[in-house]
Coordinates of C-alpha atoms in Angstrom, one line a residue:
X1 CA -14.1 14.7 12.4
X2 CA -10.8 14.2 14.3
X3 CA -9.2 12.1 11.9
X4 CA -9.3 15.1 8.9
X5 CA -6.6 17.5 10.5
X6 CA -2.9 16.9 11.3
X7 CA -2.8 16.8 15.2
X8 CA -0.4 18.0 17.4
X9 CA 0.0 14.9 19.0
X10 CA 0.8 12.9 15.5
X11 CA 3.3 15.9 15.3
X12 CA 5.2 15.2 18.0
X13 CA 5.0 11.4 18.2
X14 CA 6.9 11.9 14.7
X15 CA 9.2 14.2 15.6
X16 CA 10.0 11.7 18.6
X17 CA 10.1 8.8 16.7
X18 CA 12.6 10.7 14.3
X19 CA 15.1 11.4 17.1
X20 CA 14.6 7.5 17.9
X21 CA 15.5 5.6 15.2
X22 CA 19.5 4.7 15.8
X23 CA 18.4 0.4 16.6
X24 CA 19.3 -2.2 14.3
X25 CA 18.1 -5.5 13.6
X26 CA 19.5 -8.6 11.8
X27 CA 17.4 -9.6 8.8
X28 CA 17.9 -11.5 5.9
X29 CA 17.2 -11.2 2.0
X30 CA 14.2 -12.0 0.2
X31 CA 14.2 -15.5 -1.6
X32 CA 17.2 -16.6 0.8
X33 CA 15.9 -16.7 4.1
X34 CA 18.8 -18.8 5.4
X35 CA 21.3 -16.0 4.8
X36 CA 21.4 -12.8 7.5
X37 CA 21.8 -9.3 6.4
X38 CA 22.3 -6.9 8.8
X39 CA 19.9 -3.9 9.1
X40 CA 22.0 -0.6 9.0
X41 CA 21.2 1.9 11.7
X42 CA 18.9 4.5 9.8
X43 CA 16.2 4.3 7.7
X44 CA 16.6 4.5 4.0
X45 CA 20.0 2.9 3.7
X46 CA 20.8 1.0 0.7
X47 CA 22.3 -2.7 2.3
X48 CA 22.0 -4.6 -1.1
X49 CA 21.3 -4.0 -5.2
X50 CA 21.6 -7.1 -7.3
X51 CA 20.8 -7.6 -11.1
X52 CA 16.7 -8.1 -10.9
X53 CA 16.7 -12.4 -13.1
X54 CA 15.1 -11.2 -16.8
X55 CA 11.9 -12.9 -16.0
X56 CA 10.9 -11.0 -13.3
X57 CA 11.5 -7.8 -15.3
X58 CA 8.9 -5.5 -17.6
X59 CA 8.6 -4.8 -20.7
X60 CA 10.6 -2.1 -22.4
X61 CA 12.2 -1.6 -19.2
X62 CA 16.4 -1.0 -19.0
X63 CA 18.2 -2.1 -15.7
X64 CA 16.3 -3.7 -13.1
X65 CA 17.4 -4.5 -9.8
X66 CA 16.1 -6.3 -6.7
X67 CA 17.1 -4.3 -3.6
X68 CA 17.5 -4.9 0.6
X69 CA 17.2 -1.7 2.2
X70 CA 16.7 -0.2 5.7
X71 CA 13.0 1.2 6.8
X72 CA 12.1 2.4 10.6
X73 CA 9.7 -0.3 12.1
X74 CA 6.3 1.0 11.3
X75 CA 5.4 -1.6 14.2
X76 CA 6.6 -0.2 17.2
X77 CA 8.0 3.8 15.4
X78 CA 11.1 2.7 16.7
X79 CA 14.5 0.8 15.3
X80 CA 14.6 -0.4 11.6
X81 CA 14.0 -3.5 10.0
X82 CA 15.4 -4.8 6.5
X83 CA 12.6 -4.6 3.5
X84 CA 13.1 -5.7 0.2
X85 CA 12.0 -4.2 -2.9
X86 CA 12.4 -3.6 -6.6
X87 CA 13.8 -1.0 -8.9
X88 CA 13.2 -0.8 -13.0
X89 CA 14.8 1.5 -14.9
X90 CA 13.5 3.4 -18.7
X91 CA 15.2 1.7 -21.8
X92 CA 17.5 4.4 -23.5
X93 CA 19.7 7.4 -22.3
X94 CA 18.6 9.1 -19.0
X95 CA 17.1 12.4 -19.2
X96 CA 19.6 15.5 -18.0
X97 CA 20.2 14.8 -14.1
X98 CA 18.5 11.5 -14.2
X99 CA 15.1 9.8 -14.8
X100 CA 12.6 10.9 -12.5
X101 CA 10.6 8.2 -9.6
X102 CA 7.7 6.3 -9.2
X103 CA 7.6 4.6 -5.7
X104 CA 5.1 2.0 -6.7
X105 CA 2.4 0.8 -4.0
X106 CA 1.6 -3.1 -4.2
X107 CA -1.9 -3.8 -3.9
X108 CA -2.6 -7.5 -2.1
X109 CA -0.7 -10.0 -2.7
X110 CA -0.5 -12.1 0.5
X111 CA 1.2 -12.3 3.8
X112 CA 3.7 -15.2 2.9
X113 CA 7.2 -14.5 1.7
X114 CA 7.0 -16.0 -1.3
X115 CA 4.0 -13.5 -2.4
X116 CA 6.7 -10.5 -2.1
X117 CA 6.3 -8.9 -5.6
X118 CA 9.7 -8.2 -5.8
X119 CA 10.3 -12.2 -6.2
X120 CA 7.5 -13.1 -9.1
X121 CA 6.5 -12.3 -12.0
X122 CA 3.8 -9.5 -12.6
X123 CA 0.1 -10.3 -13.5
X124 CA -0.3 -9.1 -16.4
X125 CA -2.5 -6.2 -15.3
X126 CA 0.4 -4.7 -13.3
X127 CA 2.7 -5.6 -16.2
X128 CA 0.7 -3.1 -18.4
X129 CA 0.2 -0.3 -15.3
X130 CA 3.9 -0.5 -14.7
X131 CA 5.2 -0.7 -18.5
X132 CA 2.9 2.7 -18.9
X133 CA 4.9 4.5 -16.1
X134 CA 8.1 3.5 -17.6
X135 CA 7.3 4.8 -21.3
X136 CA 6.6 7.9 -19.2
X137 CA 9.6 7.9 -18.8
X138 CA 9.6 7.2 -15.0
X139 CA 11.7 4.7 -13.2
X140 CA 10.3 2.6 -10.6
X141 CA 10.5 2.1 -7.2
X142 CA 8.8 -1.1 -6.1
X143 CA 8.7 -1.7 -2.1
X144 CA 7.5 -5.1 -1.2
X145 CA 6.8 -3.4 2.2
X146 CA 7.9 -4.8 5.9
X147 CA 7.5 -8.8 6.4
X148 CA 6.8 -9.6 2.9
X149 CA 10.0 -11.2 1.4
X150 CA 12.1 -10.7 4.3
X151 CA 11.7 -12.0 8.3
X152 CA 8.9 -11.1 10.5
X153 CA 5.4 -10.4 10.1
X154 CA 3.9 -8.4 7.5
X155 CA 1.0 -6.2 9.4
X156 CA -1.7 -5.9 6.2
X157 CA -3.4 -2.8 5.7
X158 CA -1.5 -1.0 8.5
X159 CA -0.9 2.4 7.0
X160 CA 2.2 4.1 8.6
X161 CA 4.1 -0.1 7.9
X162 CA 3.3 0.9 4.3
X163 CA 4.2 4.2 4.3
X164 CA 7.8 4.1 5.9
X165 CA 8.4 1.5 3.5
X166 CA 7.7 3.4 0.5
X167 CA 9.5 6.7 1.8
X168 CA 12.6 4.4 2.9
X169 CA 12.6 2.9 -0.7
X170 CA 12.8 6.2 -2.3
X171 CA 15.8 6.8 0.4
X172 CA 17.2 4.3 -0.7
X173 CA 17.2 4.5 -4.4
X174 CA 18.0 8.4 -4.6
X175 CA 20.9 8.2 -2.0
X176 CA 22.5 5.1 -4.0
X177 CA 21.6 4.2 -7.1
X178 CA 22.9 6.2 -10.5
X179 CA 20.2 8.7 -12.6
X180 CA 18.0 8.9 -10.7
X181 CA 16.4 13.0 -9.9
X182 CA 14.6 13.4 -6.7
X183 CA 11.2 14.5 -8.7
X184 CA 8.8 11.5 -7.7
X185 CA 5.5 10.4 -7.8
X186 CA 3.9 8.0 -5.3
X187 CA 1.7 5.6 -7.0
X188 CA -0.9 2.7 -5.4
X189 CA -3.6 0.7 -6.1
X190 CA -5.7 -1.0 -3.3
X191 CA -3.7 -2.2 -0.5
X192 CA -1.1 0.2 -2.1
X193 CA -3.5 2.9 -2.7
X194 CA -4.3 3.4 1.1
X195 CA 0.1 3.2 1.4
X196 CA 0.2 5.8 -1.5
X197 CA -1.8 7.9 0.5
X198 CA -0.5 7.6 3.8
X199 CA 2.8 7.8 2.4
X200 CA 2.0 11.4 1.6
X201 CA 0.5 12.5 4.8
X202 CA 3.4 10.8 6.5
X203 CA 6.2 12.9 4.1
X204 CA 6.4 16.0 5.5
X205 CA 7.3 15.1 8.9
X206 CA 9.1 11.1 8.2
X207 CA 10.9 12.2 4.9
X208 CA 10.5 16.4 4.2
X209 CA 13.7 15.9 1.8
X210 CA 11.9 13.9 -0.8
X211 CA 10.1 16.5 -3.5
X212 CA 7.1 14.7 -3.6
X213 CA 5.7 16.3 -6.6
X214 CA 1.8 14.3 -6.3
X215 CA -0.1 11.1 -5.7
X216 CA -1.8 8.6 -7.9
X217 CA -4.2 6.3 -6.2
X218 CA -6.7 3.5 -7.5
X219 CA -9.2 1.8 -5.1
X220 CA -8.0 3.4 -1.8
X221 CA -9.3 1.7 1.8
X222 CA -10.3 4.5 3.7
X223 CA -11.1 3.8 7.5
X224 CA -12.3 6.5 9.9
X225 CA -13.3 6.3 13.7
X226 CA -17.1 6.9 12.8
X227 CA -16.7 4.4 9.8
X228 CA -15.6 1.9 12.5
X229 CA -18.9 2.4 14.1
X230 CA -20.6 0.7 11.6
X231 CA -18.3 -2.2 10.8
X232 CA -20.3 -5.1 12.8
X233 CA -23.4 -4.0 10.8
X234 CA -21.4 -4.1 7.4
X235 CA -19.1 -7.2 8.2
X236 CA -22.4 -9.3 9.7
X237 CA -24.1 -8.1 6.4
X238 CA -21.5 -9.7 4.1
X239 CA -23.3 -12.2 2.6
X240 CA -22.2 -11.8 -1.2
X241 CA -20.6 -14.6 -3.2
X242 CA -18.1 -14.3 -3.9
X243 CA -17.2 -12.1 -1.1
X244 CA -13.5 -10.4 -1.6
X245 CA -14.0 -9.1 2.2
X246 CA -13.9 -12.3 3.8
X247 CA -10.1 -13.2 2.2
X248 CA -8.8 -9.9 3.6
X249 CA -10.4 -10.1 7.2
X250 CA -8.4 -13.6 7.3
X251 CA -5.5 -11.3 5.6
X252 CA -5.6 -8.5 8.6
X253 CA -5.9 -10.8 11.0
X254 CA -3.2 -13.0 10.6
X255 CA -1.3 -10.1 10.4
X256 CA -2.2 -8.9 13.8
X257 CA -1.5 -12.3 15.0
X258 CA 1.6 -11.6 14.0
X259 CA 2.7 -8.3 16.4
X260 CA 0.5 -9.4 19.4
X261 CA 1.1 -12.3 20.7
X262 CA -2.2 -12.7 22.9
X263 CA -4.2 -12.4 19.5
X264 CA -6.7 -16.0 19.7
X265 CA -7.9 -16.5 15.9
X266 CA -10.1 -18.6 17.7
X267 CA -11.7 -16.1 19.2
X268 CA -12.3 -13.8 16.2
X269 CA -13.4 -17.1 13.6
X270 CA -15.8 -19.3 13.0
X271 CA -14.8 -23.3 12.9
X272 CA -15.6 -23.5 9.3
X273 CA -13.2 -20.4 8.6
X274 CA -10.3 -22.2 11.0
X275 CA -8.5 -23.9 7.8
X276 CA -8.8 -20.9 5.7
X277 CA -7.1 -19.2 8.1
X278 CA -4.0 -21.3 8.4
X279 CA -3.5 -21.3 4.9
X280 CA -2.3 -17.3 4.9
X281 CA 1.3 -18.2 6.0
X282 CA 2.1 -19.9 3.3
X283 CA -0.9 -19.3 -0.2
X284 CA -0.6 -16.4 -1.5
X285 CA -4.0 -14.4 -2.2
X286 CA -5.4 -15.8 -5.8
X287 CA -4.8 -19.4 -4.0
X288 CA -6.7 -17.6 -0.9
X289 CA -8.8 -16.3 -2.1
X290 CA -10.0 -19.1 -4.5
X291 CA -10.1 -22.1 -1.7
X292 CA -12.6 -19.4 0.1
X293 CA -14.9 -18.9 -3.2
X294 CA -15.0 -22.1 -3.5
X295 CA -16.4 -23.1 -0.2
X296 CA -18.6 -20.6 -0.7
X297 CA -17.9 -18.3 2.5
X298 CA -19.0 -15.1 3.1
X299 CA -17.6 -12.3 6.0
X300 CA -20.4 -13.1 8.0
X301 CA -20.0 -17.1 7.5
X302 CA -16.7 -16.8 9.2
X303 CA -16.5 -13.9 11.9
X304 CA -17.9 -14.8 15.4
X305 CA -19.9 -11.9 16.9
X306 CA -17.4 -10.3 18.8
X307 CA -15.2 -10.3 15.9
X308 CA -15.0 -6.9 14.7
X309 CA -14.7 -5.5 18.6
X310 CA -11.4 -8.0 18.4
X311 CA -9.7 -7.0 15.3
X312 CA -10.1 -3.3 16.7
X313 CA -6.6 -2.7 16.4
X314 CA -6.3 -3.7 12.9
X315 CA -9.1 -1.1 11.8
X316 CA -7.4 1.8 13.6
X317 CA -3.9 1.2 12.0
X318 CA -5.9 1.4 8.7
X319 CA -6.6 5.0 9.5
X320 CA -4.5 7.7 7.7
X321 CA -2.4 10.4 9.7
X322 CA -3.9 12.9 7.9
X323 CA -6.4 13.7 5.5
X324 CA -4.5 17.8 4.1
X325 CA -1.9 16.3 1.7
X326 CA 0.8 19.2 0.8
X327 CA 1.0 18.2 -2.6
X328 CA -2.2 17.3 -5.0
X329 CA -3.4 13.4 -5.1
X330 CA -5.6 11.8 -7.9
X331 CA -8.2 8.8 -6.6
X332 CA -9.7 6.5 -9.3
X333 CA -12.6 4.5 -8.2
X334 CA -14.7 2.1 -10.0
X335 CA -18.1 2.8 -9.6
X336 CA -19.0 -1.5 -9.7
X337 CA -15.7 -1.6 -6.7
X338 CA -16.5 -4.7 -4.7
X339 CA -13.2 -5.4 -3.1
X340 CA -13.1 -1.5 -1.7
X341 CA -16.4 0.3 -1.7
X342 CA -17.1 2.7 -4.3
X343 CA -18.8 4.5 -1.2
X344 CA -16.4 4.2 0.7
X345 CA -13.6 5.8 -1.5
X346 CA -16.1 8.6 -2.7
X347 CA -16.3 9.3 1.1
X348 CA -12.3 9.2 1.0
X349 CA -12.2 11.9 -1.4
X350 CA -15.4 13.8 0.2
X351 CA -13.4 14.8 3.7
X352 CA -9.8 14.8 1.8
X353 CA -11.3 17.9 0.2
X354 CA -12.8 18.9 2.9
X355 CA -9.5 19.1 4.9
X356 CA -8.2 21.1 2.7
X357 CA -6.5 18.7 0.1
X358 CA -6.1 19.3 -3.6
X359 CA -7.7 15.9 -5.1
X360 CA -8.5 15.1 -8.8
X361 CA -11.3 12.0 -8.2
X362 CA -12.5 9.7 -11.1
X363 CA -15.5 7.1 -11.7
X364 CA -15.3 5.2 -14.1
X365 CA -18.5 3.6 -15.0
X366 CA -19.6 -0.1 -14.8
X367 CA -15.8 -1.0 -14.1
X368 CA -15.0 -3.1 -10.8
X369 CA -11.4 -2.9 -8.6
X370 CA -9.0 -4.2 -10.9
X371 CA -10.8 -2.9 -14.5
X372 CA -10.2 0.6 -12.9
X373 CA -6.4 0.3 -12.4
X374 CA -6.2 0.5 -16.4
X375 CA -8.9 2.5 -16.9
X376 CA -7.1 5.4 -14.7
X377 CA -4.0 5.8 -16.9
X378 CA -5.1 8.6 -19.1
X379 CA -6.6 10.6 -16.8
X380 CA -3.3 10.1 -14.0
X381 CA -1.5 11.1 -17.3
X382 CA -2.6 14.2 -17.7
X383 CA -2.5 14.9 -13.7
X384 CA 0.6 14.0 -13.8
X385 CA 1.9 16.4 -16.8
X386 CA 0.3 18.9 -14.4
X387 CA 1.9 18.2 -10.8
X388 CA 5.3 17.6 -12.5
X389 CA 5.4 21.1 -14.4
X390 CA 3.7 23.0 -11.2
X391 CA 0.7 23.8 -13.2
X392 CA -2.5 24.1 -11.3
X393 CA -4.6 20.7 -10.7
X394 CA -8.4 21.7 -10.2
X395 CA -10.3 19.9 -7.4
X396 CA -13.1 17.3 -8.3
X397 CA -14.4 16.7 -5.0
X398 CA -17.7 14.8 -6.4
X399 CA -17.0 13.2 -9.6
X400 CA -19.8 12.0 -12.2
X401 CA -19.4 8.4 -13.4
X402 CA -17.5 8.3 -16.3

């Protein structure tokens, strides 16, 4: 399969896209969207670190800080754009030559600014993920990723977006902000999961200074050309209820709307899905997605035939760069996953291994996307332990429910 091997062409359009970052672009800061910021020149510039308001903080956590920084324009490859982001310290006296990093991967939150994580208070299940990290004695970087929180649109699910984001935030951090070691861990869960991984098949060509040490990811979207083959048959299958799939197809396409400007919604939904649809610029996704439980639609409900052919893009920017990570990755999947398919993230891990990749997998019995997240944290524990003292991590390639 073409997509499980580094190219030569994904090779050189990096390389190229390295030597063209030098644009700017004026952008403002998240939660004040009336006051411009301009973008520095290269990616991973710190522009802005400001106190992070108590409420919006973790528990057990020491300084916090909400942060603008510069990121290429995973877009276009080409210029940067202002993202916003988080950081959360440890509590207590840094470690010699400073605490080491988690760049944290959001899963979904929405397209609208005011859904940026960085800007709102934690559910309480990434309150507990987070706070686990941090008594790990990690400090966190948290990108919001491009569009959320600060101008212009946020593409959803597009993978290299995600990743520059994260690597730019870890920039960022390391080349301005005091104790912190560059020994760091990229950790993501759904949305965030596929960024975690892209983000480290995109490292050693975007960002080969960051020691990147491994890779924690929970129910990670995996898209492949010959999964794309059978999307129409899935998406026109989609008749559960409730049906998480038919919130982020109105997700990924408002996103595309968003970077093409002869994108028709019309064209890709239904009448009855219409509505829906406008409510992504401004509901975030537990308001999304509960106005679309509650009228009871399902993928197939809302998508017109030629649907999947249309949102074509979208599917191919999911795709990961590579599938031979450098550095090991753990994948958690719930085997009851109906937001990302348990098949389709056993397949994930299935041709990772196959390219070559070091992967630890994990399913967890009877527990669906979000139990999962939780679930995972003694296992990534002891993965972890592993990938930051260079001891070896042993492949699981077809894990037994667990």
């Amino acid at each position: 399969m073409e997509s499980v091997v580094l190219r030569a062409s994904y090779k050189k359009a990096v390389l190229t896209l390295l030597l063209a970052v030098t644009g700017a672009t004026s952008a403002v800061a998240a939660g004040d969207l009336s006051r411009p910021v301009q973008a520095g020149p290269t990616p991973g510039h710190m522009i802005e670190s400001t106190p992070l308001a108590p409420a919006l903080g973790l528990p057990g956590q020491g300084a916090a800080y909400h942060i603008l920084y510069t990121s290429t324009d995973g877009v276009t490859g080409r210029g940067t754009v202002t993202v916003s982001g988080a950081v959360y310290y440890p509590s207590g006296r840094p470690p010699a030559g400073g605490w080491p990093v988690v760049a944290w991967a959001h899963g979904t939150v929405g397209n609208a600014d005011r859904c940026a994580p960085s800007v709102n208070v934690h559910t309480p299940r990434d309150t507990a993920y987070l706070s686990a990290w941090l008594k790990r004695g990690f400090a966190i970087v948290a990108t919001d990723y491009e569009g959320l929180g600060t101008p212009g649109p946020h593409p959803y699910l597009n993978t290299r977006v995600e990743a520059f984001g994260v690597l730019d935030s870890v920039r960022a951090a390391l080349g301005s902000l005091p104790n912190l070691t560059d020994r760091v861990m990229i950790v993501g869960q759904s949305q965030g999961g596929a960024a975690a991984f892209a983000s480290a098949g995109y490292a050693p060509l975007y960002a080969p200074e960051i020691n990147i040490r491994g890779t924690v990811a929970t129910g990670v979207p995996y898209m492949s050309p010959a999964l794309m083959q059978t999307l129409p048959a899935v998406a026109m299958a989609s008749t559960f209820r409730p049906d998480p799939l038919a919130t982020y197809v109105l997700l990924m396409a408002a996103g595309e709307a968003g970077i093409d400007p002869h994108f028709r919604p019309e064209d890709v939904f239904t009448p009855q899905a219409m509505p829906f649809y406008r409510m992504v610029d401004t509901t975030c996704v537990f308001q999304l997605e509960d106005a679309v439980n509650r009228a009871g639609l399902t993928t197939a409900a809302i998508l017109r035939s030629q649907a999947v052919r249309l949102l074509a893009p979208v599917f191919q920017a999911m795709m990961y760069p590579t599938l031979k990570l450098s550095r090991p990755v753990f994948v958690g999947t719930g085997s009851e996953d109906r937001d990302v398919a348990t098949s389709g993230q056993l397949l994930l891990v299935h041709d990772a291994c196959a390219a070559g990749s070091k992967v630890e997998a994990h399913l967890y019995k009877g527990l669906d996307h979000s139990r999962t997240v939780l679930a995972s944290l003694p296992d990534s524990a002891i993965f972890t332990q592993k990938v930051m003292t260079d001891q070896p991590v042993s492949s699981i390639c077809s894990p037994v429910p667990q």
